[in-house]
């Protein structure tokens, strides 16, 4: 496969690159920051892009936060942002349910496996739900649960969809409920299917590892609403009315970010080396995706104007 | 494939069948009982086999109970049994760890994802372990957990094995610990990989669905110690010194019981129709396994002497 063009330090190439696009879809973790550490020059780089009239959209698979929560994180880290520039997998899921799935009443409730970010976004789209952070689901099984889940008396007949995201409070009771709804024909969605979740410079179970017991039990695959799923790209395009040919996806991961941009037939993809993947990954014979461009760090794009 | 011989009602065939074997490995749920309902004639059938000098061994994948717990269930259901006749996946796992894996000190502790049955059997084999039913693992994540699991300060350096079984108290904290031990090179074992667990005439998450997040995160498959894994057959053979050619596996499931017997090159396999699978399943073109014999119910074997 054709190898990417390296832009770091090449002012002319950077100017040319930036000129090709109106919209930059930018992944957050590994691109703007790692944990609570913002990479050097990021604020100035975003300012540069905006000053050139570029639209920036922050695209994240993290489903635990709603857009306002995410914006608070940007603010706390000193990065200016607008809530309308943020696009997370919880929001993507809520839009998909309300505008594409359009569940018909009365079977229009969503059973949520996840945290408050999903609940906030579902409320924004007026989607009713159960589960989630409800304390009544954060407990051990009782004999009444075994019986009532098995015979259906404890199940809500109005549930028509199961949405599995990252749930730090996953337990046997929640998985048992979710499984029964799927057995009864509920639509199976996942905010995203990342197997791991990066935290504290290590990895923890990701949304994909919370929902996989349900895949294992049902033999069914969920529709995933995070990168690299094109359902997320469709939702972004619908919201921002972007021209795909004039849009560039920026990210550190080949299997989510770069793949997302390529499969979405965007005008370009830019890899950064401040996160998970490196040069050897796309040079490998079995590379999952090869970016069109790469820089050491997103802030190298300032090279154009310095 | 050759289709099985039907024995129900054919006294001569039954006499001939029983005469071919010295040992009967018998699955429990779906063969002897369903939930708390013992099938008609089961007690008499087991008596008949024993009166003819046959050895019976009850082989179960349920890892939540140790052999003494299981024997209490037999007694409560009115089925005479000896604890030495019972062989569960928790016991099978304990034997595998102590006699085959033989972890060398100091890295010889097992991190358990599971209930007390596993702990009891590990104690029987003098295997030290952490996790399991320890209340300190049955709680939400704290900021100290994120930090200490990520940097390793909360991990036990002596853990050399992760054993995943059916855990009704599975949570994010336990999965995070188990994952880190695997990342650090611990041997990955599973009591069994059944995706579902039958209870109250319905299905709940099985041991395989508790451990699958770890498979998803590591890309690694565990050694499974329950049916149809031949590691379990080897452990049974080692304990009972049986002659495989004179041994018959009896069960209701083709993908665990019958497959277990065929792959173990036993003298015979007998399917019963009181559980999960039926005639159409082994007559299907893509049948996972075809038994050598079948009866409607295990108690049909009494036909020989009536």
XYZ file of C-alpha atoms in Angstrom:
612
model
C 0.000 0.000 0.000
C 1.088 3.606 -0.588
C 2.871 4.967 2.458
C 1.821 8.245 4.131
C 3.368 11.630 3.506
C 5.416 12.898 6.470
C 4.613 16.558 7.206
C 6.651 17.424 10.290
C 9.085 20.256 9.525
C 7.944 20.706 5.918
C 6.184 24.096 5.946
C 5.130 23.997 2.298
C 3.643 20.513 2.601
C 1.787 21.537 5.767
C 0.292 24.606 4.091
C -0.796 22.465 1.190
C -2.249 19.831 3.554
C -4.279 22.322 5.595
C -5.526 23.987 2.433
C -7.117 20.730 1.251
C -9.639 20.611 4.081
C -12.497 22.601 5.626
C -13.203 20.226 8.497
C -10.896 18.360 10.865
C -12.385 15.492 12.871
C -9.992 15.134 15.786
C -9.663 12.250 18.219
C -8.864 13.379 21.782
C -6.926 10.875 23.903
C -3.490 10.314 22.398
C -3.870 13.352 20.098
C -4.679 16.337 22.334
C -3.734 14.791 25.634
C -2.772 11.648 27.497
C -4.826 11.344 30.664
C -4.614 14.801 32.241
C -1.463 15.879 30.406
C -2.097 18.196 27.430
C 0.566 17.911 24.741
C 2.701 20.977 24.083
C 1.362 23.436 21.530
C -2.107 21.911 21.215
C -4.028 25.060 22.178
C -2.088 27.134 19.647
C -2.576 24.528 16.927
C -6.343 24.479 17.381
C -6.333 28.296 17.334
C -4.333 28.245 14.114
C -6.833 25.925 12.429
C -9.800 27.986 13.588
C -8.067 31.227 12.490
C -7.822 29.763 8.999
C -11.599 29.208 9.031
C -11.406 25.467 9.617
C -14.142 23.678 11.528
C -12.840 21.333 14.221
C -14.944 18.493 15.652
C -13.673 16.438 18.569
C -14.671 12.812 17.984
C -14.353 10.417 20.911
C -15.460 6.855 21.630
C -15.638 7.456 25.364
C -19.308 6.903 26.234
C -19.077 7.656 29.946
C -19.229 11.397 29.369
C -21.949 13.515 27.753
C -20.863 16.474 25.603
C -21.174 19.039 28.457
C -19.040 16.762 30.695
C -16.493 16.557 27.935
C -16.454 20.288 27.476
C -15.733 20.694 31.193
C -12.722 18.444 30.674
C -11.512 20.658 27.787
C -11.946 23.745 29.944
C -10.185 22.172 32.927
C -7.259 21.315 30.657
C -7.157 24.883 29.291
C -8.346 24.008 25.767
C -11.003 26.388 24.409
C -13.948 24.470 22.923
C -17.630 24.719 22.192
C -20.043 21.980 23.241
C -21.252 21.835 19.635
C -17.738 20.871 18.515
C -17.837 17.694 20.601
C -19.116 14.394 19.271
C -18.967 11.346 21.573
C -20.255 7.798 21.170
C -22.984 8.367 23.783
C -24.326 11.260 21.715
C -23.887 9.282 18.513
C -25.941 6.443 20.055
C -28.696 8.774 21.223
C -28.986 10.331 17.756
C -29.038 6.895 16.119
C -31.852 5.727 18.387
C -33.991 8.844 18.065
C -33.439 9.725 14.415
C -32.610 6.476 12.634
C -33.957 3.592 14.722
C -37.117 5.518 15.691
C -38.538 2.806 17.985
C -42.313 2.800 17.949
C -44.286 3.229 21.189
C -44.948 1.423 23.396
C -41.804 -0.686 22.759
C -39.490 2.324 22.676
C -37.547 2.131 25.916
C -33.802 1.536 25.993
C -32.134 -0.741 28.534
C -28.792 0.944 29.272
C -25.589 -0.768 30.314
C -23.445 2.275 31.038
C -22.783 5.438 32.970
C -24.459 8.846 33.219
C -23.014 10.209 29.964
C -25.289 7.901 28.008
C -28.293 8.845 30.137
C -27.669 12.577 29.621
C -27.482 12.198 25.848
C -30.574 9.971 25.708
C -32.507 12.618 27.675
C -31.318 15.293 25.210
C -32.935 13.264 22.432
C -36.056 12.493 24.510
C -35.403 8.748 24.529
C -36.778 6.943 27.586
C -34.582 4.369 29.249
C -34.081 2.105 32.260
C -30.970 0.601 33.855
C -27.882 2.797 33.591
C -26.959 4.363 36.905
C -30.205 3.338 38.653
C -29.056 2.115 42.106
C -31.654 -0.660 41.936
C -29.451 -2.368 39.315
C -26.226 -1.876 41.268
C -26.574 -4.817 43.616
C -26.309 -8.594 43.973
C -28.868 -11.044 42.601
C -31.670 -12.107 44.967
C -33.793 -15.287 44.688
C -36.610 -13.004 43.475
C -34.343 -11.744 40.679
C -33.566 -15.270 39.438
C -37.257 -16.081 39.370
C -38.551 -12.749 38.054
C -35.924 -12.369 35.343
C -36.472 -15.969 34.235
C -40.271 -15.758 34.091
C -40.221 -12.183 32.791
C -42.263 -10.668 35.619
C -39.373 -8.343 36.536
C -38.767 -7.265 32.938
C -40.151 -4.077 31.405
C -42.296 -5.061 28.402
C -41.625 -1.680 26.768
C -37.897 -2.255 26.269
C -37.151 -2.473 22.547
C -33.418 -1.809 22.565
C -30.320 -2.686 24.598
C -27.491 -0.139 24.482
C -24.186 -1.431 25.830
C -21.498 1.079 26.722
C -18.697 1.366 29.231
C -20.183 0.581 32.649
C -17.886 0.784 35.667
C -20.700 -0.827 37.689
C -21.385 -3.821 35.447
C -22.629 -6.854 37.362
C -24.443 -10.181 36.980
C -27.860 -8.618 37.525
C -27.383 -6.055 34.745
C -26.027 -8.629 32.304
C -28.934 -10.960 33.088
C -31.496 -8.250 32.364
C -29.774 -7.165 29.151
C -29.583 -10.762 27.942
C -33.287 -11.391 28.498
C -34.257 -8.264 26.571
C -32.097 -9.398 23.660
C -33.678 -12.878 23.816
C -37.044 -11.165 23.540
C -35.998 -9.393 20.369
C -34.608 -6.044 21.527
C -32.323 -4.258 19.046
C -28.689 -4.649 20.113
C -26.560 -1.477 20.037
C -23.119 -0.678 21.441
C -21.751 2.816 21.970
C -18.396 1.466 20.779
C -16.490 -1.798 20.831
C -13.043 -0.778 22.080
C -11.783 -3.773 24.035
C -9.747 -1.630 26.429
C -10.046 1.782 28.055
C -6.811 3.749 28.578
C -6.428 5.204 32.087
C -3.480 6.030 34.330
C -1.008 5.031 31.585
C -2.390 1.515 31.508
C -5.448 -0.300 30.181
C -8.764 -1.251 31.781
C -11.858 -3.008 30.398
C -13.398 -0.988 27.555
C -17.007 -0.776 26.371
C -16.409 -3.699 24.024
C -15.422 -5.897 26.951
C -18.515 -4.927 28.927
C -20.870 -5.871 26.096
C -19.082 -8.996 24.862
C -20.808 -11.388 27.307
C -24.049 -10.471 25.513
C -22.511 -11.260 22.124
C -21.247 -14.545 23.537
C -24.667 -15.499 24.915
C -26.805 -14.435 21.961
C -24.440 -15.068 19.061
C -25.545 -11.636 17.845
C -23.339 -8.635 16.975
C -24.460 -5.151 18.038
C -24.608 -2.150 15.758
C -21.678 -0.104 17.082
C -22.011 3.682 17.151
C -18.390 4.627 17.808
C -15.340 4.762 15.537
C -14.696 2.996 13.186
C -18.430 2.328 12.690
C -19.787 4.270 9.749
C -23.029 4.757 11.671
C -21.048 7.367 13.627
C -19.734 8.976 10.440
C -23.283 9.204 9.075
C -24.411 10.872 12.298
C -21.519 13.373 12.127
C -22.235 14.138 8.486
C -25.937 14.591 9.253
C -25.222 17.032 12.037
C -22.416 19.110 10.493
C -23.419 18.870 6.801
C -19.763 18.371 5.975
C -18.263 17.673 2.560
C -16.456 14.376 3.022
C -13.924 15.206 0.308
C -12.923 18.340 2.241
C -12.766 16.575 5.626
C -9.747 15.039 7.363
C -9.756 12.548 10.242
C -6.937 13.019 12.763
C -6.049 10.286 15.238
C -3.476 8.068 16.888
C -5.111 4.662 16.306
C -5.129 2.872 12.978
C -7.923 0.431 13.902
C -10.383 3.112 14.991
C -9.418 6.621 13.826
C -7.613 6.042 10.541
C -9.880 3.155 9.524
C -12.871 5.371 10.352
C -11.639 8.090 7.982
C -10.712 5.728 5.163
C -13.959 3.733 5.284
C -15.844 7.033 5.470
C -14.148 8.012 2.180
C -12.915 11.279 3.694
C -10.549 13.492 1.721
C -7.715 12.621 4.071
C -6.443 10.967 7.234
C -3.660 12.245 9.485
C -1.910 10.022 12.011
C -0.073 11.412 15.032
C 2.641 9.550 16.961
C 1.653 10.753 20.439
C -0.673 7.829 21.154
C -1.114 4.099 20.591
C 0.268 3.409 17.110
C 3.572 4.168 15.454
C 5.198 4.086 12.027
C 5.944 0.369 12.191
C 2.249 -0.366 12.590
C 1.245 1.024 9.218
C 4.423 -0.211 7.557
C 3.554 -3.751 8.644
C 2.353 -6.101 5.920
C -0.964 -6.719 7.671
C -1.535 -3.065 8.668
C -5.198 -2.556 9.535
C -5.166 0.894 7.874
C -2.580 3.266 6.402
C -2.993 7.035 6.877
C -2.521 9.499 4.036
C -0.361 11.834 6.175
C 1.476 11.744 9.455
C 3.168 14.091 11.905
C 5.058 13.443 15.107
C 2.595 15.562 17.046
C -0.528 17.486 16.080
C 1.281 20.706 17.071
C 3.723 20.156 14.202
C 0.984 21.638 12.003
C 2.040 25.021 13.407
C 5.152 24.623 11.289
C 3.132 26.091 8.453
C 2.945 29.498 10.062
C 6.132 29.817 12.035
C -22.312 -39.944 9.828
C -23.655 -43.183 11.337
C -26.790 -42.514 13.320
C -27.173 -43.654 16.941
C -28.854 -46.837 18.068
C -32.172 -46.207 19.842
C -32.418 -48.272 23.027
C -35.730 -47.277 24.627
C -38.036 -50.316 24.909
C -35.521 -52.795 23.471
C -34.572 -54.965 26.464
C -32.017 -57.077 24.624
C -30.246 -54.040 23.184
C -30.176 -52.403 26.613
C -28.647 -55.501 28.243
C -26.053 -55.605 25.519
C -25.351 -51.848 25.903
C -24.896 -52.010 29.679
C -22.689 -55.063 29.343
C -20.206 -53.153 27.193
C -19.199 -50.763 29.982
C -17.710 -50.722 33.474
C -17.938 -46.963 34.025
C -20.679 -44.467 33.265
C -19.757 -40.768 33.298
C -23.084 -39.026 33.802
C -23.950 -35.373 33.296
C -26.418 -34.040 35.889
C -28.620 -31.156 34.741
C -30.889 -32.340 31.933
C -30.077 -36.008 32.642
C -30.851 -36.613 36.326
C -32.873 -33.491 36.956
C -33.998 -30.132 35.656
C -33.522 -27.477 38.321
C -35.004 -29.054 41.457
C -37.172 -31.612 39.636
C -35.702 -35.133 39.573
C -36.812 -37.159 36.552
C -38.938 -40.236 37.211
C -37.049 -43.483 37.803
C -33.596 -41.917 38.147
C -32.865 -43.288 41.633
C -33.826 -46.819 40.556
C -31.757 -46.573 37.378
C -28.626 -45.557 39.279
C -29.280 -48.422 41.720
C -29.614 -50.829 38.821
C -26.268 -49.759 37.370
C -24.533 -50.008 40.730
C -26.130 -53.423 41.409
C -24.555 -54.650 38.174
C -21.148 -53.554 39.489
C -20.921 -50.425 37.347
C -19.043 -47.370 38.551
C -20.963 -44.123 38.133
C -19.263 -40.718 38.080
C -21.292 -37.528 37.987
C -19.535 -35.046 35.726
C -20.682 -31.422 35.835
C -19.398 -28.132 34.447
C -20.987 -26.115 37.266
C -18.038 -24.497 39.040
C -19.976 -22.687 41.739
C -20.236 -25.819 43.881
C -17.506 -27.941 45.417
C -18.036 -31.714 45.529
C -19.456 -31.710 49.102
C -21.926 -28.956 48.085
C -22.925 -31.042 45.122
C -23.411 -34.098 47.250
C -25.744 -32.114 49.505
C -27.781 -31.324 46.404
C -27.972 -35.038 45.514
C -29.070 -35.842 49.057
C -31.649 -33.046 49.103
C -33.092 -34.416 45.860
C -33.192 -37.960 47.298
C -30.455 -39.397 45.064
C -27.933 -41.573 46.933
C -24.354 -40.595 46.057
C -20.828 -40.590 47.356
C -18.689 -37.456 47.285
C -16.022 -39.484 45.480
C -18.458 -40.118 42.629
C -18.737 -36.413 41.903
C -16.450 -34.583 39.475
C -17.068 -30.862 38.859
C -15.145 -28.270 36.878
C -13.979 -26.526 40.061
C -12.385 -29.771 41.228
C -11.035 -30.469 37.757
C -9.405 -27.000 37.772
C -7.876 -27.501 41.225
C -6.386 -30.834 40.186
C -5.035 -29.350 36.960
C -3.336 -26.520 38.852
C -1.839 -28.668 41.597
C -0.890 -31.785 39.654
C -0.292 -30.670 36.074
C 0.501 -26.928 36.099
C 2.556 -27.195 39.322
C 3.273 -23.458 39.612
C 6.618 -22.806 41.231
C 6.890 -20.686 44.396
C 6.810 -17.794 44.903
C 4.680 -17.189 41.767
C 2.153 -19.886 42.646
C -0.959 -17.991 43.709
C -4.190 -18.145 41.743
C -6.377 -15.098 41.142
C -9.935 -16.453 41.220
C -12.930 -15.064 39.371
C -15.655 -17.232 40.865
C -17.631 -18.449 43.824
C -16.853 -20.529 46.923
C -16.958 -23.886 45.124
C -13.695 -23.042 43.401
C -12.133 -21.852 46.652
C -13.105 -25.049 48.463
C -11.559 -27.261 45.794
C -8.369 -25.155 45.617
C -7.998 -25.516 49.396
C -8.431 -29.298 49.062
C -5.436 -29.309 46.742
C -3.446 -26.835 48.901
C -3.393 -24.177 46.185
C -3.189 -20.603 47.530
C -5.397 -18.018 45.940
C -6.757 -14.471 46.152
C -9.946 -12.862 44.822
C -12.936 -15.204 44.719
C -15.473 -14.373 47.418
C -13.186 -11.914 49.266
C -15.491 -8.973 50.140
C -12.636 -6.588 49.366
C -13.162 -7.392 45.673
C -16.942 -7.055 45.811
C -17.147 -3.278 45.532
C -16.874 -0.290 43.191
C -13.589 1.079 41.869
C -11.958 3.882 43.880
C -9.416 6.437 42.578
C -6.809 4.439 44.525
C -7.801 1.300 42.588
C -7.339 2.985 39.198
C -3.913 4.185 40.250
C -2.769 1.087 42.138
C -3.970 -1.409 39.533
C -2.393 0.656 36.744
C 0.987 1.055 38.438
C 0.918 -2.445 39.931
C 1.216 -1.391 43.554
C -2.131 -3.020 44.382
C -1.303 -6.249 42.561
C 0.041 -9.376 44.259
C 3.414 -10.212 42.678
C 2.934 -13.896 43.548
C -0.041 -14.439 41.242
C 0.960 -16.815 38.454
C -2.463 -17.952 37.264
C -5.923 -16.517 36.625
C -8.817 -18.979 36.961
C -12.107 -17.721 35.533
C -15.297 -19.485 36.547
C -18.911 -18.558 37.079
C -18.950 -15.503 39.353
C -22.323 -14.094 40.388
C -20.440 -11.105 41.829
C -18.359 -10.206 38.784
C -17.566 -6.487 38.570
C -15.215 -3.957 36.988
C -12.702 -4.176 39.817
C -12.355 -7.959 39.519
C -12.045 -7.856 35.737
C -9.413 -5.108 35.990
C -7.319 -7.157 38.403
C -7.624 -10.340 36.337
C -6.628 -8.486 33.168
C -3.498 -7.012 34.731
C -2.348 -10.420 35.968
C -2.783 -11.825 32.462
C -0.857 -8.868 30.996
C 1.930 -9.730 33.410
C 2.080 -13.288 32.105
C -0.221 -15.261 34.394
C -1.463 -18.599 32.993
C -5.080 -18.245 31.837
C -7.473 -21.020 32.910
C -11.255 -21.302 32.802
C -13.307 -23.793 34.807
C -15.519 -24.147 31.724
C -16.652 -22.012 28.807
C -20.422 -22.556 28.749
C -21.870 -19.280 27.486
C -25.076 -19.682 29.489
C -26.106 -21.119 32.846
C -29.539 -22.803 33.041
C -31.658 -21.689 36.010
C -35.392 -21.353 36.683
C -36.199 -22.821 33.239
C -34.334 -20.005 31.508
C -30.738 -18.989 30.843
C -28.344 -16.674 32.666
C -24.710 -15.730 32.016
C -22.457 -18.801 32.211
C -18.791 -19.088 33.169
C -17.796 -18.553 29.552
C -19.551 -15.197 29.532
C -17.847 -14.093 32.750
C -14.381 -14.829 31.381
C -14.874 -13.602 27.809
C -13.997 -9.949 28.556
C -10.523 -11.229 29.429
C -10.273 -13.103 26.126
C -11.433 -9.957 24.341
C -8.860 -7.782 26.084
C -5.853 -10.107 25.852
C -6.576 -11.915 22.594
C -5.658 -15.062 24.524
C -7.740 -18.240 24.953
C -7.819 -19.945 28.366
C -7.220 -23.632 28.941
C -10.726 -24.808 29.823
C -11.120 -27.504 32.468
C -14.774 -28.445 31.902
C -16.479 -30.551 29.249
C -15.712 -30.895 26.351
C -12.086 -30.063 27.257
C -9.935 -33.165 27.299
C -8.017 -31.690 30.218
C -11.076 -32.715 32.257
C -11.085 -36.218 30.758
C -7.409 -36.633 31.599
C -8.115 -35.576 35.180
C -11.011 -38.056 35.438
C -8.912 -40.847 33.994
C -6.089 -40.025 36.384
C -8.361 -40.150 39.384
C -10.500 -43.193 38.554
C -7.951 -45.236 36.540
C -10.721 -46.062 34.099
C -10.421 -48.050 30.889
C -11.646 -45.616 28.241
C -12.821 -48.453 25.983
C -15.107 -49.688 28.793
C -16.426 -46.219 29.677
C -19.587 -44.485 28.416
C -20.408 -40.771 28.583
C -24.093 -39.989 29.214
C -25.503 -36.516 28.591
C -28.094 -34.267 27.031
C -25.813 -31.823 25.187
C -24.011 -32.666 21.974
C -21.542 -29.751 22.169
C -20.317 -30.583 25.669
C -21.261 -34.116 26.808
C -21.302 -36.143 23.604
C -18.360 -34.258 22.080
C -16.481 -34.827 25.352
C -16.988 -38.589 25.114
C -16.150 -38.864 21.414
C -13.009 -36.723 21.615
C -11.988 -38.675 24.714
C -12.209 -41.858 22.585
C -14.525 -43.513 25.079
C -16.115 -46.849 24.271
C -19.503 -45.192 23.924
C -21.731 -42.146 24.250
C -25.394 -42.133 25.247
C -27.671 -39.157 24.593
C -30.863 -38.542 26.571
C -33.767 -36.416 25.369
C -34.643 -34.852 28.741
C -32.404 -31.809 28.299
C -31.137 -29.333 25.730
C -30.684 -31.345 22.514
C -32.987 -33.583 20.537
C -32.912 -36.053 17.650
C -32.999 -33.325 14.984
C -29.783 -31.852 16.387
C -27.655 -34.900 15.639
C -29.508 -35.651 12.425
C -28.601 -32.151 11.168
C -25.930 -32.007 8.478
C -23.690 -29.790 10.619
C -24.263 -31.739 13.858
C -21.511 -30.883 16.331
C -21.394 -34.513 17.535
C -23.425 -37.703 17.026
C -23.940 -40.088 19.966
C -23.533 -43.862 19.587
C -26.771 -44.577 21.485
C -29.813 -42.701 22.667
C -32.808 -43.153 24.959
C -35.760 -40.925 25.694
C -34.817 -40.791 29.365
C -31.969 -42.276 31.393
C -34.557 -44.335 33.311
C -35.345 -46.239 30.101
C -32.233 -48.267 30.907
C -34.361 -50.047 33.520
C -36.099 -51.679 30.573
C -33.337 -54.229 30.675
C -34.495 -55.697 33.956
C -38.220 -55.163 33.965
